[in-house]
């Protein structure tokens, strides 16, 4: 059973390439399977109508009170530092009762370095 209190929007950059979009959606689905009791909604910043404002609207209409935005980005660039916070501000204005929080991107989590090392070792065999 999914908890109704909190939902997560996983935000990807977006791409005109359908294979890239599909890869992102597969990653979101995998995260969703690992977080069985949490409502997960994918959203893109660009090149898709499946964007953050629509995701916020959908989850607000479903009755969620807290939305966590997780940027599936490696670093804190312009999208993470400026664009997503702007979308959050607009979302809070549009849905005043909604608690929207924002997580950090993947880096500086050192497990990223472990994944990189594994990839490098694999190609070096």
GROMACS .gro file of N, CA and C in nm:
model
  375
    1UNK      N    1   0.083  -0.119   0.000
    1UNK     CA    2   0.000   0.000   0.000
    1UNK      C    3   0.087   0.125   0.000
    2UNK      N    4   0.054   0.222  -0.082
    2UNK     CA    5   0.131   0.345  -0.093
    2UNK      C    6   0.083   0.445   0.012
    3UNK      N    7   0.181   0.507   0.081
    3UNK     CA    8   0.148   0.611   0.178
    3UNK      C    9   0.098   0.734   0.103
    4UNK      N   10  -0.006   0.799   0.155
    4UNK     CA   11  -0.065   0.915   0.089
    4UNK      C   12  -0.003   1.047   0.136
    5UNK      N   13   0.081   1.043   0.236
    5UNK     CA   14   0.135   1.167   0.290
    5UNK      C   15   0.242   1.230   0.202
    6UNK      N   16   0.329   1.147   0.145
    6UNK     CA   17   0.446   1.199   0.074
    6UNK      C   18   0.461   1.131  -0.061
    7UNK      N   19   0.496   1.211  -0.161
    7UNK     CA   20   0.527   1.158  -0.292
    7UNK      C   21   0.661   1.217  -0.336
    8UNK      N   22   0.723   1.152  -0.433
    8UNK     CA   23   0.853   1.196  -0.483
    8UNK      C   24   0.843   1.219  -0.633
    9UNK      N   25   0.891   1.335  -0.676
    9UNK     CA   26   0.907   1.362  -0.819
    9UNK      C   27   1.055   1.347  -0.849
   10UNK      N   28   1.086   1.254  -0.936
   10UNK     CA   29   1.225   1.238  -0.980
   10UNK      C   30   1.239   1.317  -1.109
   11UNK      N   31   1.329   1.414  -1.107
   11UNK     CA   32   1.343   1.508  -1.217
   11UNK      C   33   1.465   1.473  -1.302
   12UNK      N   34   1.442   1.459  -1.430
   12UNK     CA   35   1.549   1.438  -1.526
   12UNK      C   36   1.559   1.557  -1.619
   13UNK      N   37   1.670   1.567  -1.687
   13UNK     CA   38   1.693   1.678  -1.778
   13UNK      C   39   1.593   1.678  -1.893
   14UNK      N   40   1.573   1.562  -1.953
   14UNK     CA   41   1.490   1.553  -2.072
   14UNK      C   42   1.578   1.549  -2.195
   15UNK      N   43   1.526   1.492  -2.302
   15UNK     CA   44   1.603   1.477  -2.424
   15UNK      C   45   1.509   1.462  -2.542
   16UNK      N   46   1.558   1.501  -2.657
   16UNK     CA   47   1.482   1.475  -2.779
   16UNK      C   48   1.498   1.329  -2.821
   17UNK      N   49   1.596   1.264  -2.767
   17UNK     CA   50   1.626   1.124  -2.799
   17UNK      C   51   1.534   1.032  -2.718
   18UNK      N   52   1.450   0.957  -2.788
   18UNK     CA   53   1.355   0.868  -2.719
   18UNK      C   54   1.425   0.763  -2.635
   19UNK      N   55   1.542   0.717  -2.678
   19UNK     CA   56   1.616   0.617  -2.599
   19UNK      C   57   1.664   0.675  -2.466
   20UNK      N   58   1.705   0.800  -2.467
   20UNK     CA   59   1.747   0.865  -2.342
   20UNK      C   60   1.628   0.882  -2.248
   21UNK      N   61   1.515   0.922  -2.304
   21UNK     CA   62   1.394   0.937  -2.223
   21UNK      C   63   1.353   0.804  -2.162
   22UNK      N   64   1.358   0.698  -2.242
   22UNK     CA   65   1.324   0.565  -2.194
   22UNK      C   66   1.420   0.519  -2.084
   23UNK      N   67   1.549   0.547  -2.100
   23UNK     CA   68   1.648   0.509  -1.999
   23UNK      C   69   1.617   0.578  -1.866
   24UNK      N   70   1.582   0.707  -1.873
   24UNK     CA   71   1.545   0.779  -1.751
   24UNK      C   72   1.422   0.716  -1.686
   25UNK      N   73   1.321   0.686  -1.766
   25UNK     CA   74   1.198   0.626  -1.711
   25UNK      C   75   1.225   0.488  -1.651
   26UNK      N   76   1.317   0.413  -1.710
   26UNK     CA   77   1.356   0.283  -1.653
   26UNK      C   78   1.425   0.302  -1.518
   27UNK      N   79   1.511   0.404  -1.508
   27UNK     CA   80   1.578   0.433  -1.380
   27UNK      C   81   1.475   0.471  -1.275
   28UNK      N   82   1.378   0.554  -1.312
   28UNK     CA   83   1.273   0.595  -1.218
   28UNK      C   84   1.192   0.473  -1.174
   29UNK      N   85   1.160   0.385  -1.268
   29UNK     CA   86   1.085   0.263  -1.233
   29UNK      C   87   1.163   0.177  -1.136
   30UNK      N   88   1.293   0.165  -1.157
   30UNK     CA   89   1.377   0.086  -1.066
   30UNK      C   90   1.377   0.148  -0.926
   31UNK      N   91   1.391   0.279  -0.919
   31UNK     CA   92   1.386   0.347  -0.790
   31UNK      C   93   1.250   0.323  -0.725
   32UNK      N   94   1.144   0.330  -0.803
   32UNK     CA   95   1.010   0.305  -0.751
   32UNK      C   96   0.993   0.164  -0.694
   33UNK      N   97   1.054   0.067  -0.761
   33UNK     CA   98   1.047  -0.071  -0.709
   33UNK      C   99   1.122  -0.085  -0.577
   34UNK      N  100   1.225  -0.007  -0.560
   34UNK     CA  101   1.302  -0.013  -0.435
   34UNK      C  102   1.236   0.067  -0.322
   35UNK      N  103   1.152   0.163  -0.358
   35UNK     CA  104   1.076   0.242  -0.261
   35UNK      C  105   0.929   0.204  -0.274
   36UNK      N  106   0.899   0.082  -0.242
   36UNK     CA  107   0.767   0.023  -0.270
   36UNK      C  108   0.648   0.104  -0.217
   37UNK      N  109   0.664   0.166  -0.103
   37UNK     CA  110   0.550   0.232  -0.039
   37UNK      C  111   0.546   0.383  -0.065
   38UNK      N  112   0.625   0.429  -0.159
   38UNK     CA  113   0.631   0.572  -0.188
   38UNK      C  114   0.582   0.596  -0.330
   39UNK      N  115   0.496   0.694  -0.347
   39UNK     CA  116   0.446   0.732  -0.480
   39UNK      C  117   0.557   0.806  -0.553
   40UNK      N  118   0.597   0.755  -0.667
   40UNK     CA  119   0.704   0.814  -0.747
   40UNK      C  120   0.644   0.865  -0.878
   41UNK      N  121   0.681   0.985  -0.916
   41UNK     CA  122   0.635   1.044  -1.042
   41UNK      C  123   0.756   1.099  -1.118
   42UNK      N  124   0.777   1.056  -1.242
   42UNK     CA  125   0.887   1.112  -1.320
   42UNK      C  126   0.848   1.246  -1.380
   43UNK      N  127   0.949   1.331  -1.401
   43UNK     CA  128   0.926   1.459  -1.468
   43UNK      C  129   1.055   1.502  -1.537
   44UNK      N  130   1.038   1.579  -1.642
   44UNK     CA  131   1.151   1.629  -1.719
   44UNK      C  132   1.155   1.781  -1.714
   45UNK      N  133   1.275   1.836  -1.725
   45UNK     CA  134   1.288   1.981  -1.732
   45UNK      C  135   1.269   2.034  -1.873
   46UNK      N  136   1.306   1.954  -1.971
   46UNK     CA  137   1.300   2.000  -2.109
   46UNK      C  138   1.252   1.888  -2.201
   47UNK      N  139   1.203   1.928  -2.317
   47UNK     CA  140   1.173   1.839  -2.428
   47UNK      C  141   1.063   1.737  -2.399
   48UNK      N  142   0.974   1.768  -2.305
   48UNK     CA  143   0.865   1.677  -2.273
   48UNK      C  144   0.750   1.753  -2.208
   49UNK      N  145   0.629   1.710  -2.239
   49UNK     CA  146   0.514   1.768  -2.171
   49UNK      C  147   0.499   1.707  -2.031
   50UNK      N  148   0.572   1.603  -2.005
   50UNK     CA  149   0.571   1.538  -1.873
   50UNK      C  150   0.670   1.614  -1.784
   51UNK      N  151   0.631   1.739  -1.748
   51UNK     CA  152   0.724   1.829  -1.681
   51UNK      C  153   0.691   1.843  -1.531
   52UNK      N  154   0.773   1.920  -1.462
   52UNK     CA  155   0.758   1.936  -1.317
   52UNK      C  156   0.624   2.000  -1.280
   53UNK      N  157   0.581   2.110  -1.345
   53UNK     CA  158   0.451   2.167  -1.308
   53UNK      C  159   0.335   2.067  -1.322
   54UNK      N  160   0.337   1.987  -1.428
   54UNK     CA  161   0.230   1.886  -1.444
   54UNK      C  162   0.239   1.777  -1.337
   55UNK      N  163   0.361   1.739  -1.303
   55UNK     CA  164   0.377   1.638  -1.198
   55UNK      C  165   0.327   1.690  -1.063
   56UNK      N  166   0.359   1.817  -1.032
   56UNK     CA  167   0.310   1.877  -0.908
   56UNK      C  168   0.157   1.881  -0.907
   57UNK      N  169   0.101   1.923  -1.018
   57UNK     CA  170  -0.045   1.931  -1.028
   57UNK      C  171  -0.108   1.792  -1.009
   58UNK      N  172  -0.054   1.694  -1.075
   58UNK     CA  173  -0.107   1.557  -1.066
   58UNK      C  174  -0.105   1.507  -0.921
   59UNK      N  175   0.008   1.525  -0.853
   59UNK     CA  176   0.020   1.475  -0.716
   59UNK      C  177  -0.066   1.556  -0.619
   60UNK      N  178  -0.076   1.686  -0.642
   60UNK     CA  179  -0.165   1.768  -0.557
   60UNK      C  180  -0.309   1.722  -0.573
   61UNK      N  181  -0.350   1.694  -0.697
   61UNK     CA  182  -0.487   1.647  -0.721
   61UNK      C  183  -0.511   1.510  -0.659
   62UNK      N  184  -0.405   1.430  -0.649
   62UNK     CA  185  -0.417   1.299  -0.585
   62UNK      C  186  -0.422   1.309  -0.433
   63UNK      N  187  -0.399   1.429  -0.379
   63UNK     CA  188  -0.413   1.450  -0.236
   63UNK      C  189  -0.285   1.444  -0.155
   64UNK      N  190  -0.170   1.442  -0.219
   64UNK     CA  191  -0.046   1.440  -0.144
   64UNK      C  192  -0.021   1.576  -0.081
   65UNK      N  193   0.033   1.576   0.039
   65UNK     CA  194   0.058   1.699   0.114
   65UNK      C  195   0.204   1.741   0.110
   66UNK      N  196   0.294   1.643   0.090
   66UNK     CA  197   0.436   1.672   0.085
   66UNK      C  198   0.493   1.610  -0.042
   67UNK      N  199   0.566   1.691  -0.117
   67UNK     CA  200   0.629   1.645  -0.240
   67UNK      C  201   0.779   1.667  -0.227
   68UNK      N  202   0.854   1.561  -0.250
   68UNK     CA  203   0.999   1.569  -0.250
   68UNK      C  204   1.044   1.570  -0.396
   69UNK      N  205   1.120   1.671  -0.435
   69UNK     CA  206   1.177   1.676  -0.569
   69UNK      C  207   1.320   1.626  -0.561
   70UNK      N  208   1.347   1.520  -0.632
   70UNK     CA  209   1.481   1.464  -0.637
   70UNK      C  210   1.538   1.481  -0.778
   71UNK      N  211   1.642   1.564  -0.793
   71UNK     CA  212   1.701   1.580  -0.925
   71UNK      C  213   1.795   1.462  -0.955
   72UNK      N  214   1.761   1.386  -1.056
   72UNK     CA  215   1.849   1.276  -1.094
   72UNK      C  216   1.959   1.334  -1.184
   73UNK      N  217   2.036   1.422  -1.122
   73UNK     CA  218   2.146   1.493  -1.184
   73UNK      C  219   2.272   1.461  -1.104
   74UNK      N  220   2.383   1.461  -1.171
   74UNK     CA  221   2.508   1.432  -1.102
   74UNK      C  222   2.556   1.552  -1.022
   75UNK      N  223   2.557   1.671  -1.084
   75UNK     CA  224   2.616   1.789  -1.020
   75UNK      C  225   2.513   1.901  -1.002
   76UNK      N  226   2.551   1.998  -0.921
   76UNK     CA  227   2.469   2.115  -0.895
   76UNK      C  228   2.501   2.222  -1.000
   77UNK      N  229   2.441   2.210  -1.116
   77UNK     CA  230   2.457   2.310  -1.222
   77UNK      C  231   2.340   2.406  -1.221
   78UNK      N  232   2.320   2.473  -1.332
   78UNK     CA  233   2.215   2.575  -1.342
   78UNK      C  234   2.076   2.518  -1.319
   79UNK      N  235   2.049   2.400  -1.374
   79UNK     CA  236   1.916   2.342  -1.356
   79UNK      C  237   1.887   2.317  -1.208
   80UNK      N  238   1.986   2.263  -1.138
   80UNK     CA  239   1.966   2.229  -0.997
   80UNK      C  240   1.970   2.354  -0.909
   81UNK      N  241   2.056   2.448  -0.943
   81UNK     CA  242   2.072   2.568  -0.860
   81UNK      C  243   1.966   2.674  -0.884
   82UNK      N  244   1.916   2.682  -1.009
   82UNK     CA  245   1.823   2.791  -1.041
   82UNK      C  246   1.688   2.743  -1.094
   83UNK      N  247   1.691   2.658  -1.196
   83UNK     CA  248   1.567   2.623  -1.265
   83UNK      C  249   1.469   2.546  -1.176
   84UNK      N  250   1.518   2.444  -1.109
   84UNK     CA  251   1.428   2.365  -1.023
   84UNK      C  252   1.379   2.448  -0.905
   85UNK      N  253   1.464   2.525  -0.835
   85UNK     CA  254   1.410   2.612  -0.729
   85UNK      C  255   1.304   2.710  -0.779
   86UNK      N  256   1.320   2.761  -0.902
   86UNK     CA  257   1.216   2.848  -0.959
   86UNK      C  258   1.085   2.772  -0.978
   87UNK      N  259   1.093   2.649  -1.024
   87UNK     CA  260   0.973   2.567  -1.041
   87UNK      C  261   0.907   2.538  -0.907
   88UNK      N  262   0.988   2.516  -0.806
   88UNK     CA  263   0.934   2.491  -0.671
   88UNK      C  264   0.862   2.615  -0.620
   89UNK      N  265   0.923   2.731  -0.639
   89UNK     CA  266   0.860   2.857  -0.595
   89UNK      C  267   0.724   2.874  -0.663
   90UNK      N  268   0.719   2.852  -0.794
   90UNK     CA  269   0.593   2.864  -0.867
   90UNK      C  270   0.492   2.759  -0.820
   91UNK      N  271   0.540   2.638  -0.790
   91UNK     CA  272   0.452   2.532  -0.741
   91UNK      C  273   0.392   2.568  -0.606
   92UNK      N  274   0.472   2.628  -0.518
   92UNK     CA  275   0.422   2.669  -0.385
   92UNK      C  276   0.320   2.781  -0.398
   93UNK      N  277   0.341   2.869  -0.497
   93UNK     CA  278   0.243   2.977  -0.520
   93UNK      C  279   0.112   2.919  -0.573
   94UNK      N  280   0.123   2.821  -0.660
   94UNK     CA  281   0.003   2.762  -0.721
   94UNK      C  282  -0.071   2.670  -0.624
   95UNK      N  283   0.003   2.600  -0.540
   95UNK     CA  284  -0.055   2.505  -0.444
   95UNK      C  285  -0.007   2.543  -0.304
   96UNK      N  286  -0.066   2.647  -0.242
   96UNK     CA  287  -0.014   2.699  -0.115
   96UNK      C  288  -0.011   2.599   0.000
   97UNK      N  289  -0.095   2.499   0.000
   97UNK     CA  290  -0.096   2.402   0.110
   97UNK      C  291   0.003   2.289   0.092
   98UNK      N  292   0.072   2.288  -0.019
   98UNK     CA  293   0.163   2.179  -0.052
   98UNK      C  294   0.302   2.209   0.001
   99UNK      N  295   0.358   2.113   0.075
   99UNK     CA  296   0.496   2.124   0.125
   99UNK      C  297   0.588   2.061   0.020
  100UNK      N  298   0.664   2.145  -0.049
  100UNK     CA  299   0.754   2.097  -0.154
  100UNK      C  300   0.897   2.114  -0.105
  101UNK      N  301   0.970   2.004  -0.100
  101UNK     CA  302   1.110   2.008  -0.055
  101UNK      C  303   1.199   1.955  -0.167
  102UNK      N  304   1.326   1.986  -0.158
  102UNK     CA  305   1.420   1.961  -0.265
  102UNK      C  306   1.543   1.890  -0.210
  103UNK      N  307   1.582   1.782  -0.273
  103UNK     CA  308   1.703   1.712  -0.229
  103UNK      C  309   1.823   1.762  -0.309
  104UNK      N  310   1.938   1.724  -0.265
  104UNK     CA  311   2.060   1.757  -0.339
  104UNK      C  312   2.077   1.661  -0.455
  105UNK      N  313   2.161   1.697  -0.553
  105UNK     CA  314   2.191   1.603  -0.661
  105UNK      C  315   2.279   1.489  -0.609
  106UNK      N  316   2.317   1.400  -0.695
  106UNK     CA  317   2.391   1.281  -0.654
  106UNK      C  318   2.530   1.311  -0.596
  107UNK      N  319   2.603   1.400  -0.659
  107UNK     CA  320   2.735   1.435  -0.608
  107UNK      C  321   2.719   1.538  -0.498
  108UNK      N  322   2.789   1.529  -0.387
  108UNK     CA  323   2.916   1.465  -0.361
  108UNK      C  324   2.909   1.330  -0.290
  109UNK      N  325   2.807   1.252  -0.312
  109UNK     CA  326   2.799   1.119  -0.253
  109UNK      C  327   2.915   1.034  -0.307
  110UNK      N  328   3.000   0.987  -0.218
  110UNK     CA  329   3.120   0.914  -0.260
  110UNK      C  330   3.090   0.782  -0.330
  111UNK      N  331   2.968   0.733  -0.319
  111UNK     CA  332   2.935   0.609  -0.390
  111UNK      C  333   2.940   0.629  -0.541
  112UNK      N  334   2.927   0.753  -0.586
  112UNK     CA  335   2.941   0.784  -0.728
  112UNK      C  336   3.083   0.749  -0.773
  113UNK      N  337   3.182   0.784  -0.692
  113UNK     CA  338   3.321   0.751  -0.725
  113UNK      C  339   3.339   0.600  -0.731
  114UNK      N  340   3.274   0.527  -0.641
  114UNK     CA  341   3.283   0.380  -0.644
  114UNK      C  342   3.228   0.324  -0.774
  115UNK      N  343   3.118   0.378  -0.820
  115UNK     CA  344   3.060   0.333  -0.948
  115UNK      C  345   3.156   0.363  -1.062
  116UNK      N  346   3.215   0.483  -1.061
  116UNK     CA  347   3.311   0.520  -1.165
  116UNK      C  348   3.430   0.424  -1.166
  117UNK      N  349   3.480   0.394  -1.047
  117UNK     CA  350   3.594   0.302  -1.036
  117UNK      C  351   3.556   0.165  -1.091
  118UNK      N  352   3.437   0.116  -1.058
  118UNK     CA  353   3.393  -0.013  -1.109
  118UNK      C  354   3.389  -0.014  -1.263
  119UNK      N  355   3.339   0.092  -1.322
  119UNK     CA  356   3.332   0.102  -1.468
  119UNK      C  357   3.472   0.105  -1.531
  120UNK      N  358   3.562   0.179  -1.468
  120UNK     CA  359   3.699   0.190  -1.518
  120UNK      C  360   3.769   0.055  -1.507
  121UNK      N  361   3.752  -0.013  -1.395
  121UNK     CA  362   3.814  -0.144  -1.377
  121UNK      C  363   3.759  -0.244  -1.479
  122UNK      N  364   3.629  -0.235  -1.505
  122UNK     CA  365   3.567  -0.328  -1.599
  122UNK      C  366   3.626  -0.313  -1.739
  123UNK      N  367   3.645  -0.192  -1.783
  123UNK     CA  368   3.698  -0.168  -1.918
  123UNK      C  369   3.848  -0.199  -1.924
  124UNK      N  370   3.913  -0.198  -1.807
  124UNK     CA  371   4.057  -0.221  -1.804
  124UNK      C  372   4.094  -0.369  -1.798
  125UNK      N  373   3.996  -0.457  -1.789
  125UNK     CA  374   4.024  -0.602  -1.779
  125UNK      C  375   4.078  -0.657  -1.908
   0.00000   0.00000   0.00000
